[in-house]
Every structure is written in C-alpha cells, then in structure tokens.
Short mmCIF file of C-alpha atoms and ligand atoms in Angstrom, two decimals:
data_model
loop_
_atom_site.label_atom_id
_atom_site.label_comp_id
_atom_site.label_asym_id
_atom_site.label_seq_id
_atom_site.Cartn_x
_atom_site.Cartn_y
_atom_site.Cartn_z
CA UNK A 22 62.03 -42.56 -11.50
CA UNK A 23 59.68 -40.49 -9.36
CA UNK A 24 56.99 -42.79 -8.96
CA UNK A 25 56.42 -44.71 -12.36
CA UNK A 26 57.61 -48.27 -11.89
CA UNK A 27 57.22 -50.95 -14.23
CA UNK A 28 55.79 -53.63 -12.36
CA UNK A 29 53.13 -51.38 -10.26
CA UNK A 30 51.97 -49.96 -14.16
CA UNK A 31 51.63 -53.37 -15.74
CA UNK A 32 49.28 -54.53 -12.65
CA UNK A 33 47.22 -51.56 -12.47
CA UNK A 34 46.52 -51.95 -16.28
CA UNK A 35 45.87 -55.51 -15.95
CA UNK A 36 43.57 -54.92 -13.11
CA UNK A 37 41.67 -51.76 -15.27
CA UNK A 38 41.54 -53.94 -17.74
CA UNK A 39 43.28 -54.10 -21.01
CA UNK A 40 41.57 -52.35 -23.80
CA UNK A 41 44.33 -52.50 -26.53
CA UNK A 42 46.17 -49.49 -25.83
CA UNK A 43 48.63 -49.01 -23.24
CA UNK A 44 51.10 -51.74 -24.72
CA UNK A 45 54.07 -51.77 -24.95
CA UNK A 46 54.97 -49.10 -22.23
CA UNK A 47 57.99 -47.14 -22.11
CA UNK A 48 58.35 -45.07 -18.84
CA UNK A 49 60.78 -42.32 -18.91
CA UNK A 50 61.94 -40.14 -15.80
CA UNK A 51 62.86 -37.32 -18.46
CA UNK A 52 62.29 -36.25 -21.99
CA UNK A 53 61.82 -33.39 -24.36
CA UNK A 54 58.33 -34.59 -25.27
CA UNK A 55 56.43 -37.57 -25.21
CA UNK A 56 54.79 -36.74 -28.56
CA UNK A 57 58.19 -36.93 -30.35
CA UNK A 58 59.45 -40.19 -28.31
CA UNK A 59 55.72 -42.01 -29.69
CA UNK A 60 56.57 -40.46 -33.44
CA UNK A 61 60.07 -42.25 -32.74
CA UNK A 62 58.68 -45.35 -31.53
CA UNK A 63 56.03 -45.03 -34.56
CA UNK A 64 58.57 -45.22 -37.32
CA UNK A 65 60.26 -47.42 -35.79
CA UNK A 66 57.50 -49.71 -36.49
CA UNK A 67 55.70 -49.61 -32.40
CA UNK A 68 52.26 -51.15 -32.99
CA UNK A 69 49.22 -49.65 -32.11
CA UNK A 70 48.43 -48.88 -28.50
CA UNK A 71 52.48 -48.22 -28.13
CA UNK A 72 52.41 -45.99 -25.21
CA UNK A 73 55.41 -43.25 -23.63
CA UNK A 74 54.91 -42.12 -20.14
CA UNK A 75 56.96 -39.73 -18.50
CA UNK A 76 58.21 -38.07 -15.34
CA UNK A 77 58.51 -34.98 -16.60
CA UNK A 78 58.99 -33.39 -20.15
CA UNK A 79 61.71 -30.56 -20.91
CA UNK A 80 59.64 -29.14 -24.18
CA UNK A 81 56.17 -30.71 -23.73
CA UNK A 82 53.51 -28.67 -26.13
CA UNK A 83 49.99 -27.80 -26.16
CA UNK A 84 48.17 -26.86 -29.33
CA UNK A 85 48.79 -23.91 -31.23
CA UNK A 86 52.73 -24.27 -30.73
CA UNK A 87 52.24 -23.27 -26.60
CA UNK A 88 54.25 -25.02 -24.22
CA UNK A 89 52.57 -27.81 -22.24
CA UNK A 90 54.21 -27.42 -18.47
CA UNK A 91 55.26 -30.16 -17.48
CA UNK A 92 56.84 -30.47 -13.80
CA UNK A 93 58.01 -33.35 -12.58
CA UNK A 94 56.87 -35.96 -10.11
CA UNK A 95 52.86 -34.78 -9.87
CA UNK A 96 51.28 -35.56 -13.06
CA UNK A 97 50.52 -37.50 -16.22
CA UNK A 98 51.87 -36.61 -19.53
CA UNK A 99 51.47 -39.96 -22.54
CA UNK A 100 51.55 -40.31 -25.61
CA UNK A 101 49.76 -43.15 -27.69
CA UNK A 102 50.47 -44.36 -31.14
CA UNK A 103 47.46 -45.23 -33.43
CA UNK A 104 47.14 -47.25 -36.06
CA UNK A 105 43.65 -46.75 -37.46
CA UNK A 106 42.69 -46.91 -41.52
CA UNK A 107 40.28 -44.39 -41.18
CA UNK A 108 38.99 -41.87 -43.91
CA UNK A 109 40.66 -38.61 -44.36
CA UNK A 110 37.64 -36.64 -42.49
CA UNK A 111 37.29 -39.02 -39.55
CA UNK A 112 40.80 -37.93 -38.45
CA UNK A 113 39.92 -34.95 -37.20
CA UNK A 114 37.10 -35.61 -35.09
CA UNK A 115 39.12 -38.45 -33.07
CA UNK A 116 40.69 -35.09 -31.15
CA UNK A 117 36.98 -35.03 -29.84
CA UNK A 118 36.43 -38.34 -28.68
CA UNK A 119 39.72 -38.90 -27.23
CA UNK A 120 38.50 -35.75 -25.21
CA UNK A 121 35.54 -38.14 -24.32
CA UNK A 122 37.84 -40.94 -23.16
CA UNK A 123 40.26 -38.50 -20.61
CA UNK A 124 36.93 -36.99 -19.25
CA UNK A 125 35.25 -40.26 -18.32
CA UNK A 126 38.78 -41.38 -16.82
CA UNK A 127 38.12 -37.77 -14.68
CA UNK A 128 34.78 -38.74 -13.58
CA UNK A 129 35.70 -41.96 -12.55
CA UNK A 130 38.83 -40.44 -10.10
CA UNK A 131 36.31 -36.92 -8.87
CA UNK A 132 33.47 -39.48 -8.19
CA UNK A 133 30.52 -37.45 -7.81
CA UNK A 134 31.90 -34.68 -10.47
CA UNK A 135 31.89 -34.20 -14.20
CA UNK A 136 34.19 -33.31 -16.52
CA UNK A 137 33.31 -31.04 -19.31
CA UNK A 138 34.96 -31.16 -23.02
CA UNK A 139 35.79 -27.66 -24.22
CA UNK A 140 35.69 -27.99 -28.62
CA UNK A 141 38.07 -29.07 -29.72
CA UNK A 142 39.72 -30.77 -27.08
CA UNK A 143 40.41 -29.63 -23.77
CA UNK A 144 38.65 -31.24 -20.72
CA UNK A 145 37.27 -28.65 -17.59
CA UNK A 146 36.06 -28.99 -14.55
CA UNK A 147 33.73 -26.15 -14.19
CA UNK A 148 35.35 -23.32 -15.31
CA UNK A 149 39.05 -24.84 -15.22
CA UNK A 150 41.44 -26.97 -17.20
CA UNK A 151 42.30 -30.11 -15.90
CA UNK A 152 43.52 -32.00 -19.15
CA UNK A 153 44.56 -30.97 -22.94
CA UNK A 154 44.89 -33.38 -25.48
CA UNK A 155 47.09 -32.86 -28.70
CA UNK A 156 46.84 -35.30 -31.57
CA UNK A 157 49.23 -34.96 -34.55
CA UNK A 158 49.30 -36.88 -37.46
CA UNK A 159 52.10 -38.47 -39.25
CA UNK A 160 51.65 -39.89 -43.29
CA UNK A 161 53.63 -42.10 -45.03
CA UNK A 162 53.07 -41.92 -49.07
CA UNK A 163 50.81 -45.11 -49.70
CA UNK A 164 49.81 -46.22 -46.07
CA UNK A 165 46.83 -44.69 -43.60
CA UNK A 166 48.48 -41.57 -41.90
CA UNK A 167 49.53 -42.81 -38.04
CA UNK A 168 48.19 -40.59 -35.23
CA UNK A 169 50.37 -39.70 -32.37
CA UNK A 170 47.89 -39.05 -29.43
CA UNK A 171 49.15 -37.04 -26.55
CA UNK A 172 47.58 -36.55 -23.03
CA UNK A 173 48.47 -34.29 -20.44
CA UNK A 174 46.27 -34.74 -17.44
CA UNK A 175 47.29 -32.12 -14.07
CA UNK A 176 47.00 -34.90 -11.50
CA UNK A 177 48.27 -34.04 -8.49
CA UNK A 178 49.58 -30.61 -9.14
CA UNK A 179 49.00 -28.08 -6.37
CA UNK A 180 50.36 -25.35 -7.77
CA UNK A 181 50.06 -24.37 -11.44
CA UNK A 182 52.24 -21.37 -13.27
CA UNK A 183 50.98 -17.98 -13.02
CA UNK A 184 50.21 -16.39 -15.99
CA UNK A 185 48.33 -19.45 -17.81
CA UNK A 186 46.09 -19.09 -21.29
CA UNK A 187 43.07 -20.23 -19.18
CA UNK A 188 42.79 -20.97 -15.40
CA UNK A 189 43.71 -24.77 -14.64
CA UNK A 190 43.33 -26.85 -12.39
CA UNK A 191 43.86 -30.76 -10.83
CA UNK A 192 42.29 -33.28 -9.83
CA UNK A 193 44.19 -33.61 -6.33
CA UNK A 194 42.76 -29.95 -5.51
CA UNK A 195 39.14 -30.53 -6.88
CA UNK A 196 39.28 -33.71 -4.31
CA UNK A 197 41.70 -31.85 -1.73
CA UNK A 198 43.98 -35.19 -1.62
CA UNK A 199 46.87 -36.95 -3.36
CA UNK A 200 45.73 -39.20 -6.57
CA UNK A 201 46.77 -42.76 -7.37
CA UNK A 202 48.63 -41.37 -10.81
CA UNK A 203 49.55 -44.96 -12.11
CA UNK A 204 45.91 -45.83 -11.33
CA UNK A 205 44.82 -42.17 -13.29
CA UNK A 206 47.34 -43.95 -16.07
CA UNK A 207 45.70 -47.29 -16.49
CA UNK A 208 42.17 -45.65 -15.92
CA UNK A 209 42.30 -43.22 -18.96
CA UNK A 210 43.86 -46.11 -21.00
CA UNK A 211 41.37 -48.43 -20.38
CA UNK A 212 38.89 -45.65 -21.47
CA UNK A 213 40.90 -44.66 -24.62
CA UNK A 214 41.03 -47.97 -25.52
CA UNK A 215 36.92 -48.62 -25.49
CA UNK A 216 36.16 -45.28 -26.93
CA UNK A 217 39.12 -45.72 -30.05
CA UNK A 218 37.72 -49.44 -30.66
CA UNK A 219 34.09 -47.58 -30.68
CA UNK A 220 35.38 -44.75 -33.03
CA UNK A 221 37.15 -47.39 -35.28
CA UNK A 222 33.56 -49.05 -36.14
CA UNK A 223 30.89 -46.07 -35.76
CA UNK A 224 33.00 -42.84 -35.97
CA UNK A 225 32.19 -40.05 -33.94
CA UNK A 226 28.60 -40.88 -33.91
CA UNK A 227 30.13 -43.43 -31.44
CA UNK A 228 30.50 -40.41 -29.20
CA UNK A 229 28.57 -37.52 -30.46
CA UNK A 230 25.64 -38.26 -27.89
CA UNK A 231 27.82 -37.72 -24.92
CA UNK A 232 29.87 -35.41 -26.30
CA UNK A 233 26.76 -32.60 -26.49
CA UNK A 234 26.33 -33.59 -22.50
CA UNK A 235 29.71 -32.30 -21.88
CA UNK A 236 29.64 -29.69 -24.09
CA UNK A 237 31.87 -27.28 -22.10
CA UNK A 238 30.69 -24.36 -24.17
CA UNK A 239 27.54 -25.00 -25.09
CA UNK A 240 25.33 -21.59 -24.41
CA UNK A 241 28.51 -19.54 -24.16
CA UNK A 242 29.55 -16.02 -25.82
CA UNK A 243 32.70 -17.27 -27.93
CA UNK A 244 35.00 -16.33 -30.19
CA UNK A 245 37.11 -18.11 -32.67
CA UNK A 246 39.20 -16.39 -35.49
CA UNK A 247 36.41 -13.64 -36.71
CA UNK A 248 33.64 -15.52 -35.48
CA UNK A 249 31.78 -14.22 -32.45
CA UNK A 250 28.41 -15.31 -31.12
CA UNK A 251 27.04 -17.94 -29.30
CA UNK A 252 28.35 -21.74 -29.17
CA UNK A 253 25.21 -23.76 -30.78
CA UNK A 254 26.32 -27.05 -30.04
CA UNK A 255 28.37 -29.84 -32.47
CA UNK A 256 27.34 -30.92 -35.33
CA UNK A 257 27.69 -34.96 -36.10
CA UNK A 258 30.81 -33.94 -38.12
CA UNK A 259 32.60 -32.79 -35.14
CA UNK A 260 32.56 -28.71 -36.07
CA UNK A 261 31.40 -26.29 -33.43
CA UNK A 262 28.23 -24.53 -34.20
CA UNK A 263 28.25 -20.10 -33.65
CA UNK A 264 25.51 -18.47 -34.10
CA UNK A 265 25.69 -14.50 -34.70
CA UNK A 266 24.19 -12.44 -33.56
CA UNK A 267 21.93 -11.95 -36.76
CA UNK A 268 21.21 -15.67 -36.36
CA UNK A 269 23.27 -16.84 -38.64
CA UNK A 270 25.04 -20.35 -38.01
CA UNK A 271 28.75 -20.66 -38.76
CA UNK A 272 30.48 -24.25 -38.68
CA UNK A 273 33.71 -23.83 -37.40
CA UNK A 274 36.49 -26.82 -38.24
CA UNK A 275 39.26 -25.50 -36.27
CA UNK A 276 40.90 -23.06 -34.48
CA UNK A 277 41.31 -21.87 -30.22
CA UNK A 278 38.33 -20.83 -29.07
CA UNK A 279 38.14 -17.78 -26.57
CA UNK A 280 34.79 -17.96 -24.64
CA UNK A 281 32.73 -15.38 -22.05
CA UNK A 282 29.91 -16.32 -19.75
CA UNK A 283 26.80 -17.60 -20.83
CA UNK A 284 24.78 -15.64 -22.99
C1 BTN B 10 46.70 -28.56 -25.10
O1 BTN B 10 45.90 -28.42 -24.18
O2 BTN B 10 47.05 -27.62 -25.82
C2 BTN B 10 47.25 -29.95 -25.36
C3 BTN B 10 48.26 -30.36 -24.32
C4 BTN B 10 48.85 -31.73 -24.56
C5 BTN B 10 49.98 -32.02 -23.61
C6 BTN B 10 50.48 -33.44 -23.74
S1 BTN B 10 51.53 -33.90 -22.42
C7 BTN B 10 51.95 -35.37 -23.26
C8 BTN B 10 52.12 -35.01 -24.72
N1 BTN B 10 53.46 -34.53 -24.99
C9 BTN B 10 53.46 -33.25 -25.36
O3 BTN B 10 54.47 -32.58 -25.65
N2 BTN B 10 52.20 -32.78 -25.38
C10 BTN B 10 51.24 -33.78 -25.02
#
C-alpha cells in the first residue's frame, strides 16, 4: 500500500482525537469505489463511524453520475457509514454540514486560509475545488435509512486532469509542499465526528451560522436548472436562496449549480 499503513492511521487518529467516526478502518490499496465497499460493509451490519480508505479507486464518482478521479498514491478518497435516526428532511441537509466538517479539516492543514462551501456540497479554495463530498442513502423497509458518506479530498495532487467540470485544486499546491495525508485522514475525521454528533442533537442549525461564512456563492450570478439570478444566501432548511432578477426569491432543494462572478 502506497502510504496508508495501519498502525501510523490508528495513532494519528488517536492523537486527533477520537470523535466516533473513523472506526473500524479498512485501508485498501485498490477498489472500484469506496462508496460501494462502505454500502458493503453497511449491510453487512459495520456500525456507525465504519470507515473505507483507499489508495486509489478504479470507478470513484462525484455527484450527478460524473466520475470522481481518483489517482493513486496522492490523495484521500473515504467513505463513512452513518447510523443516525434522523427525520426524513434532516437527511438532506447533512450533505451541507459534512461540507462544514472537510472545510474546517482544510483550514486546519492551509493555516492561515479558508475554505469555502459551494451549495450543496463542494468545498473551494478561492475560486477552486479542493474537496467534493457525495452522500447516498440506503433504506431498509422498517429501520432509519443508513447514509453512506463519501469524501474525496485532492491532497497532494500536483497535477489534476485537463478538461475538469470546474477548476480544482490541492492543498499541497495552495501550500507549495507535500501534506501529511494520514494526518489530513484523522484531521477531517475528528471534525466529521464533532460536527455529525452536533447535527444528531441540533440539526443543521448546528451549522447554519458558519455555513453562511463560507458561503462559496454567496453574491454570485448562478444558475441552477431554469433558475438564474443571484445566490441570496441559505435558508435554515439547507436550500439555496436565487433571487431574479425581478426580485423574486426562489428556494432551490437540489440540483448542480453553475455560477459567474459576483454580481
Ligand atoms: C463530487 O464532488 O461530485 C463528490 C465527489 C466525491 C468523491 C468521493 S471519493 C470517496 C468516495 N467514493 C466515491 O466513489 N466517491 C466519493
């Protein structure tokens, strides 16, 4: 395995300290997706905070169906199994504050920067991607639906394919050096693990505060589905807020945003 070992994981979450999710670990050199391996695990009967990291992933997805690249040796692609009893309409929202959790684990490895969360759930720095989150539910008839939550975070990518959606980025070239990726690992666990606890009790008013602060496109010209306007902000239900151009506001639930400068 390029660079995930057992022992050096289990330290550096132990160190980070433990937050309920992270264990137990699988690390894999290869697979098609860690998404699928956690839905494995999951019926199998892997408690919550069962976690899949691997090396590199042969069919790793984004949202929307679009591949997730996925290269091996440079950076961090998990998947987390979740066993919350939450109501029906808080499911959605968790896509947000899990967003929360990977962009306070980026602040704490850029120092001095801040990482933005792009509705629904992509995390920038500036006007790049550095993470994407994709959470997928799975239900069982009479028992809470199970979340699979999976992370990809570019860590110490240098190069990234040509052609992306969006431009991306990594952390290792916002900071111009190599990054500790088990310590990345144990750093956004230990801040997925406070901010799901958080979301568990409160909901997304847990996070809504700081969520506005890194409202990515907050101010912007966007577009999602027919909508077009400007991005108003989130509401404390989790939908982003577009206002025409007539001044109308439109809640939007779902769907890829496309976004312009600010207006
Ligand atoms: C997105 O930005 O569209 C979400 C990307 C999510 C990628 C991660 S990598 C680990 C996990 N396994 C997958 O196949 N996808 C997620």
């Amino acid at each position: 395995m390029t660079g995930w070992r057992a022992d050096a994981f289990s330290a550096a979450l132990e160190e980070r300290g433990y937050r309920g999710i992270g264990q137990p670990f699988t690390l894999l050199d290869e697979t098609a997706s860690t998404n699928d391996d956690a839905r494995r695990m999951a019926e199998r009967g892997a408690p919550h905070g069962a976690t899949v990291i691997a090396d590199t992933q042969s069919a790793g997805r984004g949202r929307g169906g679009r591949r997730w690249h996925s290269p091996p040796g440079d950076n961090l692609y998990l998947s987390t199994v979740l066993r919350l009893d939450l109501p029906a309409e808080e499911l959605a929202p968790l896509a947000l504050a899990v967003g929360v959790a990977v962009a306070r684990a980026c602040d704490e490895v850029l120092a001095a920067r801040r990482a933005l969360v792009k509705w629904p759930n992509d995390v920038y720095l500036e006007h790049e991607k550095l993470a994407g989150v994709l959470v997928e539910a799975m239900s069982r008839a009479g028992s809470p639906p199970q979340l699979i939550v999976g992370i990809g975070v570019n860590v110490n990518a240098r190069e990234l394919p040509e052609g992306l959606a969006v431009p991306a980025t990594s952390l290792a070239l916002a900071l111009d050096r190599d990054v500790d990726r088990i310590e990345t690992a144990a750093c956004l666990l230990h801040h997925l693990g406070s901010v799901v606890e958080d979301y568990a009790t409160a909901g997304l008013a847990s996070v809504i505060g700081e969520l506005r602060d890194r409202d990515f496109l907050a101010g912007r010209r966007v577009q999602v589905g027919e909508i077009a306007g400007e991005a108003a902000g989130i509401d404390d239900a989790g939908r982003l807020m577009v206002r025409d151009e007539a001044g109308r506001s439109h809640p939007v639930l779902s769907g890829d945003v496309t976004w312009r400068g600010l207006s």
